[in-house]
Short mmCIF file of C-alpha atoms in Angstrom, two decimals:
data_model
loop_
_atom_site.label_atom_id
_atom_site.label_comp_id
_atom_site.label_asym_id
_atom_site.label_seq_id
_atom_site.Cartn_x
_atom_site.Cartn_y
_atom_site.Cartn_z
CA MET A 781 -0.46 -0.27 -0.14
CA GLU A 782 1.71 3.02 -0.76
CA ARG A 783 1.76 6.36 1.08
CA THR A 784 2.99 9.64 -0.01
CA GLY A 785 2.69 12.77 2.53
CA ALA A 786 4.99 15.72 3.48
CA ARG A 787 8.05 13.24 4.41
CA GLY A 788 7.58 11.78 0.58
CA THR A 789 6.15 8.33 0.37
CA THR A 790 5.88 5.60 1.97
CA TYR A 791 4.75 1.31 1.70
CA MET A 792 2.59 -0.39 3.99
CA GLY A 793 3.62 -4.17 4.41
CA VAL A 794 -0.47 -5.56 4.80
CA TYR A 795 -1.38 -9.30 5.69
CA ARG A 796 -3.79 -11.08 6.32
CA ASP A 797 -3.72 -12.61 9.91
CA PRO A 798 -5.05 -15.97 10.26
CA ASP A 799 -9.49 -14.73 10.42
CA GLY A 800 -8.78 -12.98 7.19
CA HIS A 801 -7.91 -9.53 8.93
CA LYS A 802 -5.95 -6.86 6.66
CA ARG A 803 -3.10 -6.30 9.15
CA SER A 804 0.08 -3.78 9.01
CA ALA A 805 3.72 -4.92 8.75
CA GLY A 806 5.30 -1.73 8.69
CA SER A 807 5.85 1.29 7.23
CA PHE A 808 9.58 1.09 4.99
CA SER A 809 10.37 3.71 2.55
CA THR A 810 10.21 0.88 -0.82
CA ARG A 811 8.42 -1.09 -2.14
CA ARG A 812 9.91 -3.85 -2.02
CA GLU A 813 10.55 -3.65 1.33
CA ALA A 814 7.20 -3.51 2.29
CA GLN A 815 6.86 -6.84 0.22
CA ARG A 816 9.78 -7.86 2.31
CA ALA A 817 7.47 -7.65 5.83
CA ALA A 818 3.85 -8.75 4.50
CA ASN A 819 5.75 -12.04 2.87
CA ARG A 820 7.26 -12.15 6.32
CA GLU A 821 4.26 -11.89 8.25
CA GLU A 822 1.99 -14.45 5.83
CA GLN A 823 4.85 -17.10 6.16
CA LYS A 824 3.74 -17.06 10.35
CA VAL A 825 0.53 -17.45 9.69
CA LEU A 826 0.54 -20.31 7.27
CA ALA A 827 3.18 -22.15 10.08
CA GLY A 828 1.10 -21.32 12.19
CA SER A 829 3.78 -19.08 15.04
CA TRP A 830 1.71 -16.30 13.83
CA HIS A 831 1.65 -14.14 16.91
CA ASP A 832 -0.86 -11.10 18.01
CA SER A 833 1.34 -8.81 20.03
CA SER A 834 -2.13 -6.73 20.95
CA LEU A 835 -3.41 -9.28 23.19
CA GLY A 836 -1.04 -8.58 25.85
CA ASP A 837 -1.35 -5.10 25.86
CA ILE A 838 -3.59 -6.12 29.25
CA THR A 839 -2.21 -6.06 32.77
CA PHE A 840 -1.37 -9.30 34.40
CA ARG A 841 -4.11 -9.13 36.82
CA GLU A 842 -6.81 -8.65 34.15
CA TYR A 843 -5.16 -12.29 32.12
CA VAL A 844 -5.15 -13.88 35.71
CA GLU A 845 -8.51 -12.63 36.64
CA THR A 846 -10.63 -12.78 33.36
CA GLU A 847 -8.71 -15.76 31.21
CA TRP A 848 -6.41 -17.63 34.09
CA LEU A 849 -8.39 -18.34 37.18
CA PRO A 850 -11.83 -18.64 35.06
CA ASN A 851 -10.32 -22.14 33.59
CA LYS A 852 -8.90 -23.23 36.18
CA HIS A 853 -11.23 -26.84 37.11
CA VAL A 854 -9.52 -27.09 40.56
CA GLU A 855 -11.63 -27.56 43.88
CA ALA A 856 -12.69 -24.63 46.10
CA SER A 857 -9.64 -25.20 48.95
CA THR A 858 -7.28 -25.01 45.81
CA LEU A 859 -8.59 -22.63 44.42
CA ALA A 860 -8.98 -20.82 47.26
CA ALA A 861 -4.93 -21.24 48.00
CA TYR A 862 -4.44 -19.49 44.28
CA SER A 863 -6.32 -16.27 45.09
CA SER A 864 -4.31 -16.22 47.84
CA ASN A 865 -1.05 -16.35 46.05
CA LEU A 866 -2.03 -13.98 44.18
CA ASN A 867 -2.50 -11.76 46.33
CA LYS A 868 -0.11 -12.52 48.75
CA HIS A 869 2.79 -12.60 46.45
CA PHE A 870 1.62 -11.57 42.72
CA TYR A 871 -0.46 -9.14 42.59
CA PRO A 872 1.93 -6.22 44.14
CA PHE A 873 5.01 -7.10 41.93
CA PHE A 874 2.44 -7.80 38.20
CA GLY A 875 -0.49 -6.76 39.28
CA LYS A 876 -1.16 -3.61 37.18
CA ARG A 877 2.41 -4.39 34.71
CA LYS A 878 1.23 -4.82 31.23
CA PHE A 879 1.65 -8.69 30.12
CA ASN A 880 4.00 -8.06 27.36
CA ARG A 881 5.89 -6.25 29.68
CA ILE A 882 6.66 -8.33 32.52
CA SER A 883 10.05 -9.74 31.04
CA PRO A 884 12.38 -12.54 32.39
CA SER A 885 14.76 -9.73 34.33
CA LEU A 886 11.02 -8.61 35.94
CA VAL A 887 10.96 -12.51 37.24
CA GLN A 888 14.37 -12.38 38.75
CA ASP A 889 14.33 -9.10 40.36
CA TRP A 890 10.76 -10.72 42.30
CA VAL A 891 12.60 -13.98 42.99
CA THR A 892 15.61 -11.53 44.31
CA GLN A 893 13.09 -8.91 46.38
CA ALA A 894 11.49 -12.11 47.95
CA HIS A 895 14.37 -14.25 48.80
CA ALA A 896 15.89 -10.72 50.95
CA GLU A 897 12.45 -10.17 52.29
CA GLY A 898 12.99 -13.33 53.76
CA LEU A 899 10.41 -16.19 51.78
CA SER A 900 12.47 -19.59 51.98
CA PRO A 901 14.01 -20.83 49.22
CA ARG A 902 12.08 -23.64 48.61
CA SER A 903 8.43 -20.73 49.47
CA ILE A 904 10.31 -19.62 46.55
CA ARG A 905 10.64 -22.21 44.56
CA LYS A 906 6.75 -23.37 44.94
CA TYR A 907 5.72 -19.95 44.10
CA HIS A 908 7.97 -19.53 40.95
CA VAL A 909 6.37 -22.70 38.67
CA PHE A 910 2.52 -21.29 39.86
CA LEU A 911 3.46 -18.53 38.19
CA SER A 912 5.11 -20.13 35.28
CA SER A 913 1.88 -22.36 34.82
CA ILE A 914 0.67 -18.61 34.19
CA PHE A 915 2.65 -17.35 31.88
CA GLY A 916 3.09 -20.94 30.99
CA ARG A 917 -1.39 -20.61 29.27
CA ALA A 918 -0.62 -17.70 28.06
CA VAL A 919 1.43 -18.83 25.54
CA LYS A 920 -0.60 -21.69 24.84
CA ASP A 921 -3.11 -19.14 24.43
CA ARG A 922 -0.93 -16.95 21.95
CA VAL A 923 -1.20 -14.04 24.38
CA LEU A 924 3.03 -14.34 24.36
CA VAL A 925 5.50 -15.43 22.35
CA TYR A 926 7.40 -17.08 25.11
CA ASN A 927 7.21 -17.72 29.03
CA PRO A 928 9.46 -14.93 30.74
CA CYS A 929 10.05 -17.44 34.08
CA ASP A 930 11.78 -19.82 31.95
CA HIS A 931 15.51 -19.84 32.81
CA THR A 932 14.90 -17.59 36.09
CA GLU A 933 18.33 -17.92 38.52
CA LEU A 934 16.16 -19.40 41.94
CA PRO A 935 17.31 -19.74 45.08
CA LYS A 936 19.66 -22.98 46.30
CA VAL A 937 16.94 -25.50 48.07
CA ILE A 938 19.20 -27.32 51.67
CA THR A 939 17.60 -30.31 51.94
CA ARG A 940 17.67 -30.87 55.90
CA LYS A 941 17.22 -34.67 57.62
CA SER A 942 13.55 -34.05 58.95
CA ARG A 943 13.45 -35.13 63.03
CA THR A 944 10.52 -38.00 62.96
CA LEU A 945 8.36 -37.77 66.28
CA THR A 946 9.36 -41.21 68.68
CA PRO A 947 6.41 -43.47 70.27
CA GLN A 948 8.16 -41.39 74.08
CA GLU A 949 7.77 -38.27 72.79
CA PHE A 950 4.09 -38.66 71.34
CA ASP A 951 3.19 -39.74 74.90
CA ARG A 952 4.85 -36.68 76.14
CA LEU A 953 3.26 -35.41 73.99
CA LEU A 954 -0.48 -36.83 74.25
CA THR A 955 -0.01 -36.39 77.54
CA ALA A 956 -0.04 -32.46 77.24
CA LEU A 957 -3.45 -32.87 75.59
CA PRO A 958 -6.59 -31.59 76.99
CA THR A 959 -8.55 -34.76 78.14
CA GLN A 960 -10.89 -34.10 75.46
CA HIS A 961 -8.49 -33.98 72.27
CA ARG A 962 -6.99 -36.77 72.96
CA LEU A 963 -8.60 -39.83 70.91
CA MET A 964 -8.63 -37.65 68.22
CA ILE A 965 -4.94 -37.42 67.90
CA GLU A 966 -4.37 -41.03 69.12
CA THR A 967 -6.87 -41.88 65.77
CA LEU A 968 -4.00 -39.73 63.55
CA ILE A 969 -1.02 -42.11 65.10
CA GLU A 970 -3.66 -44.72 64.68
CA ALA A 971 -4.31 -44.51 61.31
CA GLY A 972 -1.76 -41.72 59.43
CA LEU A 973 -5.16 -39.97 58.28
CA ARG A 974 -4.78 -36.33 56.77
CA TRP A 975 -6.92 -33.98 58.77
CA GLY A 976 -9.94 -33.44 56.23
CA GLU A 977 -9.73 -37.35 56.30
CA LEU A 978 -9.55 -37.16 60.59
CA ILE A 979 -12.67 -34.38 61.24
CA ALA A 980 -15.05 -36.42 58.30
CA LEU A 981 -14.66 -39.54 60.44
CA LYS A 982 -17.62 -41.12 61.35
CA PRO A 983 -19.34 -44.03 63.11
CA ARG A 984 -20.39 -46.04 60.10
CA HIS A 985 -16.48 -45.73 58.51
CA ILE A 986 -15.64 -48.25 61.06
CA ASP A 987 -16.85 -52.25 60.97
CA PHE A 988 -16.19 -53.34 64.27
CA LEU A 989 -16.19 -57.55 63.46
CA ARG A 990 -13.92 -57.20 60.15
CA ARG A 991 -11.64 -54.43 63.00
CA THR A 992 -11.52 -51.49 59.50
CA LEU A 993 -11.65 -48.37 59.01
CA ALA A 994 -13.08 -46.58 55.45
CA VAL A 995 -11.65 -43.80 54.51
CA GLU A 996 -13.90 -42.25 51.97
CA GLU A 997 -15.84 -38.86 53.29
CA THR A 998 -13.04 -35.71 53.40
CA ILE A 999 -13.88 -31.88 54.76
CA VAL A 1000 -12.07 -29.44 53.48
CA GLU A 1001 -12.24 -25.70 54.78
CA VAL A 1002 -12.08 -22.60 52.92
CA SER A 1003 -13.09 -19.15 53.15
CA LYS A 1004 -16.74 -18.34 52.52
CA LYS A 1005 -15.83 -15.87 50.26
CA HIS A 1006 -13.96 -18.89 47.88
CA SER A 1007 -16.74 -21.09 49.17
CA PRO A 1008 -19.53 -22.34 45.95
CA THR A 1009 -21.19 -23.33 48.79
CA GLY A 1010 -21.28 -20.17 50.64
CA GLN A 1011 -19.84 -22.44 53.98
CA ARG A 1012 -16.82 -22.99 55.43
CA TYR A 1013 -16.55 -26.43 55.35
CA LEU A 1014 -17.35 -28.62 52.68
CA ALA A 1015 -17.18 -32.43 52.88
CA LYS A 1016 -17.11 -34.70 49.43
CA PRO A 1017 -16.61 -37.65 48.25
CA TYR A 1018 -12.66 -39.32 48.70
CA PRO A 1019 -10.34 -39.68 46.70
CA LYS A 1020 -11.59 -38.07 43.84
CA ASP A 1021 -12.38 -41.91 42.02
CA ASN A 1022 -14.72 -42.72 44.92
CA GLU A 1023 -12.85 -45.55 45.47
CA PRO A 1024 -12.41 -46.14 49.61
CA ARG A 1025 -9.09 -47.19 51.00
CA ILE A 1026 -10.02 -49.65 53.83
CA PHE A 1027 -7.23 -50.82 56.28
CA GLY A 1028 -6.63 -52.45 59.31
CA VAL A 1029 -7.16 -50.84 63.06
CA ARG A 1030 -6.00 -52.48 66.35
CA GLN A 1031 -8.92 -53.46 68.64
CA ALA A 1032 -7.89 -51.60 71.51
CA TRP A 1033 -8.13 -48.25 69.19
CA LEU A 1034 -11.98 -49.98 68.63
CA ASP A 1035 -12.85 -50.39 72.19
CA THR A 1036 -11.68 -46.95 72.78
CA ILE A 1037 -14.08 -45.75 69.92
CA ALA A 1038 -17.19 -47.75 70.66
CA GLU A 1039 -17.00 -46.07 74.09
CA HIS A 1040 -16.27 -42.63 72.86
CA ILE A 1041 -19.44 -43.09 69.97
CA LYS A 1042 -21.80 -44.44 73.56
CA THR A 1043 -20.72 -42.19 75.80
CA ASN A 1044 -21.28 -39.34 73.43
CA SER A 1045 -24.08 -40.42 72.22
CA ILE A 1046 -23.02 -40.40 68.40
CA GLY A 1047 -25.19 -41.15 65.92
CA ARG A 1048 -24.46 -43.21 62.55
CA ASP A 1049 -23.91 -40.59 60.30
CA ASP A 1050 -22.11 -37.50 63.05
CA LEU A 1051 -18.71 -37.11 63.10
CA LEU A 1052 -16.79 -38.41 65.01
CA PHE A 1053 -14.64 -35.39 65.85
CA ALA A 1054 -16.95 -32.09 65.67
CA THR A 1055 -16.88 -29.58 68.05
CA THR A 1056 -19.95 -28.98 70.96
CA ALA A 1057 -22.10 -27.43 68.32
CA GLY A 1058 -21.61 -30.46 66.40
CA THR A 1059 -19.57 -28.84 63.52
CA PRO A 1060 -16.13 -30.19 62.23
CA ILE A 1061 -12.89 -28.89 63.96
CA SER A 1062 -10.56 -26.18 62.46
CA ARG A 1063 -7.26 -27.16 61.39
CA ASN A 1064 -5.99 -23.43 62.33
CA THR A 1065 -8.06 -22.80 65.71
CA PHE A 1066 -6.95 -25.93 67.19
CA ARG A 1067 -3.61 -25.31 66.63
CA THR A 1068 -3.26 -22.01 67.16
CA ARG A 1069 -5.29 -22.96 70.62
CA VAL A 1070 -4.58 -26.17 71.66
CA TRP A 1071 -1.79 -27.95 69.61
CA LEU A 1072 1.40 -25.60 70.04
CA PRO A 1073 0.65 -25.12 73.72
CA ALA A 1074 0.85 -28.18 74.59
CA VAL A 1075 3.83 -29.07 72.35
CA LYS A 1076 5.54 -26.70 74.53
CA ALA A 1077 4.33 -28.35 77.85
CA SER A 1078 5.29 -30.94 76.29
CA GLY A 1079 8.72 -30.40 76.76
CA VAL A 1080 9.74 -32.10 72.93
CA ASP A 1081 12.50 -30.47 71.91
CA PHE A 1082 11.53 -29.92 68.31
CA PRO A 1083 8.69 -28.33 65.89
CA VAL A 1084 6.03 -30.41 65.97
CA ARG A 1085 2.96 -30.71 62.94
CA VAL A 1086 -0.40 -32.48 63.23
CA HIS A 1087 0.49 -33.32 60.28
CA ASP A 1088 3.63 -34.66 61.23
CA LEU A 1089 2.05 -37.18 62.94
CA ARG A 1090 0.91 -39.14 59.44
CA HIS A 1091 4.28 -38.61 58.88
CA ALA A 1092 5.60 -40.53 62.14
CA HIS A 1093 3.04 -43.20 61.73
CA ALA A 1094 4.33 -44.39 58.15
CA SER A 1095 7.53 -44.01 59.73
CA TRP A 1096 7.20 -46.37 62.69
CA LEU A 1097 5.52 -49.09 60.50
CA LEU A 1098 7.99 -49.27 58.04
CA ALA A 1099 10.76 -49.79 61.59
CA GLY A 1100 8.40 -52.38 63.17
CA GLY A 1101 8.85 -54.51 60.17
CA SER A 1102 5.87 -52.87 57.30
CA ASP A 1103 6.69 -53.84 54.03
CA LEU A 1104 6.73 -50.32 51.60
CA LYS A 1105 3.56 -52.41 49.67
CA SER A 1106 1.23 -51.65 52.74
CA VAL A 1107 2.92 -48.55 53.64
CA MET A 1108 1.71 -47.41 50.28
CA GLU A 1109 -1.90 -48.65 50.88
CA ARG A 1110 -2.26 -48.14 53.86
CA MET A 1111 -1.06 -43.77 54.00
CA GLY A 1112 -2.88 -43.69 50.37
CA HIS A 1113 -0.36 -42.88 48.61
CA SER A 1114 0.09 -42.89 44.81
CA GLN A 1115 3.23 -43.20 44.08
CA ILE A 1116 5.87 -45.57 46.10
CA GLN A 1117 8.70 -42.62 46.22
CA THR A 1118 6.63 -40.99 48.23
CA THR A 1119 6.43 -43.54 51.11
CA GLN A 1120 9.70 -44.39 50.77
CA LYS A 1121 10.75 -41.48 52.58
CA TYR A 1122 9.66 -42.32 55.58
CA LEU A 1123 12.52 -45.12 55.79
CA HIS A 1124 15.05 -44.98 58.29
CA THR A 1125 13.40 -42.01 60.15
CA LEU A 1126 13.53 -42.81 63.06
CA PRO A 1127 16.94 -41.85 65.77
CA ASP A 1128 17.92 -44.73 66.96
CA THR A 1129 17.58 -46.77 63.56
CA ASP A 1130 21.05 -46.93 62.70
CA GLN A 1131 22.21 -48.51 65.75
CA ARG A 1132 19.51 -51.19 65.00
CA ASN A 1133 21.54 -51.47 62.38
CA LEU A 1134 24.66 -52.13 63.98
CA ASP A 1135 23.44 -54.26 66.52
CA ALA A 1136 22.39 -56.49 63.19
CA LEU A 1137 25.48 -56.54 62.04
CA THR A 1138 26.96 -57.59 64.92
CA ARG A 1139 24.03 -60.20 65.62
CA VAL A 1140 25.51 -61.77 61.99
CA GLN A 1141 29.21 -61.48 62.66
CA GLY A 1142 28.55 -62.95 65.74
CA ARG A 1143 30.93 -60.68 67.50
CA PRO A 1144 30.24 -57.87 70.36
CA SER A 1145 29.53 -55.05 70.25
#
């Protein structure tokens, strides 16, 4: 296309985009240059590599809230976690920036700032994966031509050997708990449950004759703002394929549970462990008001989370001679590598290895 103005004649390269609309490839001083530019863009269209740069002319927050989040088909609790991450870690830094102006160096600046502000290397890596997934989706949508998270220099994660609660330490911790909460915590050690599985337990999940427990429901806690029902607690079938995991439990625990059900007049479909109002127990409330004071009072000299009782359950089973496959199924792990990390985690494991070696050799230690 030829144009004549005060500065002389210029030539615009014109081509059609994938939708058949006319597009400009730029203005040039010669017809030949304009034609070459138009041909280059046409080749990109034919090759499927053409990119509409105007699509990225929105802010990071606009893209996330209008495109990325609405297309995430995830659980309400996961969606709530996404929103929390965005509000806390990403909107303050990237929110108002044009999407196509976010460069690798800007992502690197975010990493540097997060590290300087005290965010751990492990957390930075986790949030970087989250951020990269947003840009990765934009590349697939052809909003961006590359992912600015590629090749980011991330702080090194130093793996520290985790410490597992011993049976003796657990007994001290249990004694430090208020009496009304002890059976609930004993259940975590007995069955190795996740918190959501624990607070969803009902008498109908227990087979007293076969001495088994069925994990077939979970309760997730979300803010009412992000809840699809407006309720804080959401109960759902669990796991997702609706196939409960069923495993054995000891008679002593069954006897205590039976007495608990009888004493508290708990119905078949009532929660085994609930607040005085009969509602699910909040994980965070229990942690701050009950668990942390008990850990402190117990004298256990390292931080212990409620979830660490699940780890202790698996570690004790393996240390006692259980096989990996059965522990994997009991824990509900999808990969045996997850279960393997609980091998040899008790403090006296290495001494038991040395004792075994001594016995085999028939020599005194």
